[in-house]
Coordinates of N, CA, C and O in Angstrom, one line a residue:
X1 N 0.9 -57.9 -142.4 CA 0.8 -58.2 -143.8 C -0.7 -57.9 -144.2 O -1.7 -58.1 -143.5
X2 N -0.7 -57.4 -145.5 CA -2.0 -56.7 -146.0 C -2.7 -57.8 -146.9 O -1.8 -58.4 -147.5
X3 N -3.8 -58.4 -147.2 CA -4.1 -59.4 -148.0 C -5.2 -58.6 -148.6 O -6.3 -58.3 -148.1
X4 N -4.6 -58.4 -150.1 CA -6.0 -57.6 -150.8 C -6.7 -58.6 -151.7 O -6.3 -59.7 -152.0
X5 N -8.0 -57.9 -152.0 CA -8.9 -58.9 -152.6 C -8.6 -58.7 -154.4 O -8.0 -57.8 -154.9
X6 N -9.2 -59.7 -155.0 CA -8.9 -59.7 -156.1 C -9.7 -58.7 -156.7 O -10.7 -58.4 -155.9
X7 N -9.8 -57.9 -157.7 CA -10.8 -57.1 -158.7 C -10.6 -57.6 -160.0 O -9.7 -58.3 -160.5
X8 N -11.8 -56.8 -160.6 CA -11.7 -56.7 -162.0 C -11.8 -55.2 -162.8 O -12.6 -54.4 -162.6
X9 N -10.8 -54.9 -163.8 CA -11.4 -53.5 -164.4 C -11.3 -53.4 -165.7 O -10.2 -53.9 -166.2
X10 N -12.0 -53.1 -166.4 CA -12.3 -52.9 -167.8 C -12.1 -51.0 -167.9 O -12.6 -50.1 -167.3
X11 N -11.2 -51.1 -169.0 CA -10.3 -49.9 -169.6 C -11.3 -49.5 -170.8 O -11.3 -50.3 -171.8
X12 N -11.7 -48.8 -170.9 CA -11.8 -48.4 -172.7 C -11.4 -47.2 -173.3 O -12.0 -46.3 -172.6
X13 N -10.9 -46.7 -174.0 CA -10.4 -45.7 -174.8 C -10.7 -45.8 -176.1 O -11.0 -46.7 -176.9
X14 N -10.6 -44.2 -176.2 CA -10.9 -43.6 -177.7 C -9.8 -44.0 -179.0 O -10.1 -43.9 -180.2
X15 N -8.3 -44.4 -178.4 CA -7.3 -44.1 -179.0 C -6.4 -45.0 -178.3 O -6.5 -45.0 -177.0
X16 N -5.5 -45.9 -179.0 CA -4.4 -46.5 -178.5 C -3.6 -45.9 -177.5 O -3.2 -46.4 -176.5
X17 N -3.3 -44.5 -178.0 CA -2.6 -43.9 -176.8 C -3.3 -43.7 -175.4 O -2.8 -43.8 -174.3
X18 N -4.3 -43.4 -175.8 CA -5.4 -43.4 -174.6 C -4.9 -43.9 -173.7 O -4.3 -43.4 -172.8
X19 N -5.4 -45.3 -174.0 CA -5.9 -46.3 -173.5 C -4.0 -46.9 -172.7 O -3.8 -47.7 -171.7
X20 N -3.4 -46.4 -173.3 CA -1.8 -46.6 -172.7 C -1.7 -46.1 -171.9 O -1.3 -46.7 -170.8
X21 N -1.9 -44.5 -172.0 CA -2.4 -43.6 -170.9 C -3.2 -44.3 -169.3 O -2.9 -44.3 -168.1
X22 N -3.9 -44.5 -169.9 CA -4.3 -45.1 -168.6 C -3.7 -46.9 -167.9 O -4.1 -47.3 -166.8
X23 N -3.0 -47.6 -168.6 CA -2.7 -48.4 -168.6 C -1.2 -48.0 -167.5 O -0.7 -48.7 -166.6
X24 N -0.8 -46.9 -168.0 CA 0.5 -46.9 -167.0 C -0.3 -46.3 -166.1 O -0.4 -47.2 -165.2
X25 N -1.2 -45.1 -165.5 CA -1.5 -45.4 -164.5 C -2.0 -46.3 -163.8 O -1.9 -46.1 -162.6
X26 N -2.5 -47.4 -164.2 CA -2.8 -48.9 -163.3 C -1.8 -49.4 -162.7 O -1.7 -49.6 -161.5
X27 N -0.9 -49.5 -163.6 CA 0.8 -49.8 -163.3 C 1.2 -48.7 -162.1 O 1.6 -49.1 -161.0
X28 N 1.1 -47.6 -162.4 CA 1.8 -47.0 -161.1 C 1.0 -47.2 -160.1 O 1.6 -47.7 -159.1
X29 N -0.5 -47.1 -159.9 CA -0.9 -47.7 -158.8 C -0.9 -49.0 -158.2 O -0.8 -49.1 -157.0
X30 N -0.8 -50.2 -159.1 CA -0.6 -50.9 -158.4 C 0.8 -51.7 -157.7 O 0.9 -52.6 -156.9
X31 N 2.2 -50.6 -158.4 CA 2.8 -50.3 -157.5 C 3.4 -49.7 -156.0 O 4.3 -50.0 -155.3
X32 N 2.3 -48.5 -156.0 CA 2.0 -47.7 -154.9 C 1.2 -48.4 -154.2 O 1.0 -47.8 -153.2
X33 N 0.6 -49.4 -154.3 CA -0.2 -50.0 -153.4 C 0.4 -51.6 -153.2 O 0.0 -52.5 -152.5
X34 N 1.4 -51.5 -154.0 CA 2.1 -53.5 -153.8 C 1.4 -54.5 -154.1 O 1.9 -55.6 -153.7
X35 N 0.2 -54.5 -154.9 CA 0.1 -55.3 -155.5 C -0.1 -55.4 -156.9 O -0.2 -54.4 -157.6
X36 N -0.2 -57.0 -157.4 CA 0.4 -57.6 -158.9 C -0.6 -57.4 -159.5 O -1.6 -57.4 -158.9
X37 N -0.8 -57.0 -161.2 CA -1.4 -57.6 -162.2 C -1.1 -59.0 -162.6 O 0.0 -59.5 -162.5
X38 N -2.1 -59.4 -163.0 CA -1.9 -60.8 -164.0 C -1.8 -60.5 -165.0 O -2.7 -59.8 -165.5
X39 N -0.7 -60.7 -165.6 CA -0.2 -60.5 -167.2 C -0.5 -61.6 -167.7 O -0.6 -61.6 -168.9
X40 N -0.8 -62.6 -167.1 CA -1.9 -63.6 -167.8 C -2.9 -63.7 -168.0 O -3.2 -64.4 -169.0
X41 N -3.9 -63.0 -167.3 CA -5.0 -62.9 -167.3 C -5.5 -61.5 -168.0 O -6.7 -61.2 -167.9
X42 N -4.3 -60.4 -169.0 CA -5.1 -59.3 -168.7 C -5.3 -59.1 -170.8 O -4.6 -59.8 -171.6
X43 N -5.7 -58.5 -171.1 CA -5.7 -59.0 -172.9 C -6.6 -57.4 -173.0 O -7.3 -56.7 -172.3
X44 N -6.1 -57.3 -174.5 CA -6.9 -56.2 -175.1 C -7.9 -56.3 -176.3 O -7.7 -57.1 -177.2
X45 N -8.7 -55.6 -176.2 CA -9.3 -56.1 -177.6 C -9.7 -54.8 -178.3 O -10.5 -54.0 -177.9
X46 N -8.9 -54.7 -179.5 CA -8.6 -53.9 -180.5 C -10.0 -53.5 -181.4 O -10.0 -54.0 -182.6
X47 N -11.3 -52.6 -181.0 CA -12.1 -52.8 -182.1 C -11.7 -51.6 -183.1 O -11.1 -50.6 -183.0
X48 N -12.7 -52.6 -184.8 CA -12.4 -52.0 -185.8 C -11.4 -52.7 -186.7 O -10.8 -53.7 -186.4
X49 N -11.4 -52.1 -187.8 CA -10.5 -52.8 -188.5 C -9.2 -52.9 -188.4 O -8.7 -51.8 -188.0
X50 N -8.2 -53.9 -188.6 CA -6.8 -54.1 -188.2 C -6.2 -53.1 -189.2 O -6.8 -52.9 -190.2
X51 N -5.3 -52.5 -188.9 CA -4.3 -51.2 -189.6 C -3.6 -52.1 -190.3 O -3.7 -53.3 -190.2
X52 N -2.7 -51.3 -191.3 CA -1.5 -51.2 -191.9 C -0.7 -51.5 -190.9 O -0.8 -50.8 -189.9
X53 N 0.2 -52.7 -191.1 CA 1.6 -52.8 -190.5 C 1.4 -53.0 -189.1 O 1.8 -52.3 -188.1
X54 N 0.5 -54.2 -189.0 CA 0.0 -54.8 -187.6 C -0.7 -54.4 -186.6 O -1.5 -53.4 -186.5
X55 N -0.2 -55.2 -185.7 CA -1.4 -54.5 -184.6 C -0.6 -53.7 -183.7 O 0.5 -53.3 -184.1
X56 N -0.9 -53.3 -182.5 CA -0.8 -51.6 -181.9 C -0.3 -52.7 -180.6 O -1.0 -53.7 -180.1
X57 N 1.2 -52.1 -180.1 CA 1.7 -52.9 -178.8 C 1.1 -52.4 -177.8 O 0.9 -51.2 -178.0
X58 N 0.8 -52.8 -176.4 CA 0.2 -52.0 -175.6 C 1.2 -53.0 -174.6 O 1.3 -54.2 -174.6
X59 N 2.0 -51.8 -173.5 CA 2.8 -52.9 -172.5 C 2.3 -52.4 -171.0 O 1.5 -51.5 -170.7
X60 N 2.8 -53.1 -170.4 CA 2.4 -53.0 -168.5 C 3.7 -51.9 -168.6 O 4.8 -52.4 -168.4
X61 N 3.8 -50.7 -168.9 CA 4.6 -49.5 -168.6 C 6.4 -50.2 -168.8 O 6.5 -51.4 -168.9
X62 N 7.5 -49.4 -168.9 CA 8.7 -49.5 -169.0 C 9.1 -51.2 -168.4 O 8.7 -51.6 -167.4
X63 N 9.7 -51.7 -169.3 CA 10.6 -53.3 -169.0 C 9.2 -54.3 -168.4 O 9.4 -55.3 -167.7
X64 N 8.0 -53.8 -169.0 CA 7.3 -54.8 -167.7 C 6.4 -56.1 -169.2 O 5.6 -57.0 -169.0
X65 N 6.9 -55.6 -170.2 CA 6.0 -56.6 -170.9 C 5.2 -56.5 -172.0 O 4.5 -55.5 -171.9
X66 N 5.0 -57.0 -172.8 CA 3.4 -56.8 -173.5 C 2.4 -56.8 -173.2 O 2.6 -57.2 -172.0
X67 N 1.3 -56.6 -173.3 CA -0.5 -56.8 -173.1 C -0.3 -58.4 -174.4 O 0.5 -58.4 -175.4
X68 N -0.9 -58.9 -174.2 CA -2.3 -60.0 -175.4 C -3.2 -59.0 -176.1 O -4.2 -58.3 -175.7
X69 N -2.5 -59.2 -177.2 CA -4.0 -58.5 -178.4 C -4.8 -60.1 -178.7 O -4.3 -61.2 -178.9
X70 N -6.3 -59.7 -178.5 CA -7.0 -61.1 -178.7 C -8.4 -60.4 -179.6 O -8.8 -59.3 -179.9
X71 N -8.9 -61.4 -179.9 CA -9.9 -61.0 -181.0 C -11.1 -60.8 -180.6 O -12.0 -60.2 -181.3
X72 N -11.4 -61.4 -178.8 CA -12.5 -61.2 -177.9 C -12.2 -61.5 -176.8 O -11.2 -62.2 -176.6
X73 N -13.2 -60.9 -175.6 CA -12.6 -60.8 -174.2 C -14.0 -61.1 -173.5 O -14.6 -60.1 -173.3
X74 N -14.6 -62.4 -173.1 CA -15.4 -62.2 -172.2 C -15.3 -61.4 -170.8 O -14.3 -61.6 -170.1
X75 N -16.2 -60.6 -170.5 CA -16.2 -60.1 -168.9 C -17.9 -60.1 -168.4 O -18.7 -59.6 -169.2
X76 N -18.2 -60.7 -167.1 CA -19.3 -60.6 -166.7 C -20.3 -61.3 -167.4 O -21.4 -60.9 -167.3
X77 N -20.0 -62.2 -168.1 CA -20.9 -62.8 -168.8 C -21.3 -62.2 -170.7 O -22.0 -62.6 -171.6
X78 N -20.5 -61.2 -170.6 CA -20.7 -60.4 -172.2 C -19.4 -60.7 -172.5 O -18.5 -61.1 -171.8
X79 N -19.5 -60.6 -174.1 CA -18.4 -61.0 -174.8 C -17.7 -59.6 -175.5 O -18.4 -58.9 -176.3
X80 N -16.9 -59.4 -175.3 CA -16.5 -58.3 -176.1 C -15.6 -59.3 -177.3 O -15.0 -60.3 -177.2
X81 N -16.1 -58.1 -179.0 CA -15.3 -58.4 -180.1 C -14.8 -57.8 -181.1 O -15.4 -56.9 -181.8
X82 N -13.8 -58.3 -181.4 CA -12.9 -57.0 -182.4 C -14.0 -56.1 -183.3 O -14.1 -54.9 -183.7
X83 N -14.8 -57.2 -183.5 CA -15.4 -56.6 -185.4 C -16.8 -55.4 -184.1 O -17.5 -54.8 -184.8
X84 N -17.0 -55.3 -183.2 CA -17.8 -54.2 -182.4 C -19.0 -55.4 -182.0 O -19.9 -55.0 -181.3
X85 N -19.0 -56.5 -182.3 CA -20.0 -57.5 -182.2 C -20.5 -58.0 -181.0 O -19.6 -57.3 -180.4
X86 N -21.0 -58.4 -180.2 CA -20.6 -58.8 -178.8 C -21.9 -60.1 -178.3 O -22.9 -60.1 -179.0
X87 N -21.9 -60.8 -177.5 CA -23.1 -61.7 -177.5 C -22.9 -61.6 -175.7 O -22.2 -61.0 -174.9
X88 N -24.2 -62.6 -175.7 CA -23.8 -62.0 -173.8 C -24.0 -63.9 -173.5 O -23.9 -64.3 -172.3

């Protein structure tokens, strides 16, 4: 039995699709490697202004779920925020 360590990784993209784009590859890797995301723990934060006709779904790849759109995401002690704002 393999016991892997926890990490952390921060995604950013130019573009929703982008950023999907790379979100299924996380997903296939951390299939290919057997271990879990926290779909609790994992959230996105949308900067810029909110669109027409809500916000933009982002999922853990086919049948696996939604992402959390949230309005801010601390990491490492900085704050990330929708409006580009950020405090540390």
């Amino acid at each position: 039995t393999h016991t892997h360590t926890h990490t952390h990784i921060v995604l950013l993209a130019e573009s929703a699709a982008d950023l999907q784009k790379m979100m299924d590859c996380v997903v296939e890797y951390s299939k290919k490697w057997r271990f879990e995301l926290n779909k609790d723990k994992t959230e996105v934060v949308v900067y810029g202004r909110k669109k027409r006709g809500g916000e933009v779904v982002f999922t853990f790849g086919e049948g696996g779920g939604e992402m959390k759109n949230v309005e801010g995401y601390k990491y490492l002690g900085l704050e990330f925020m929708r409006g580009g704002g950020g405090r540390k």
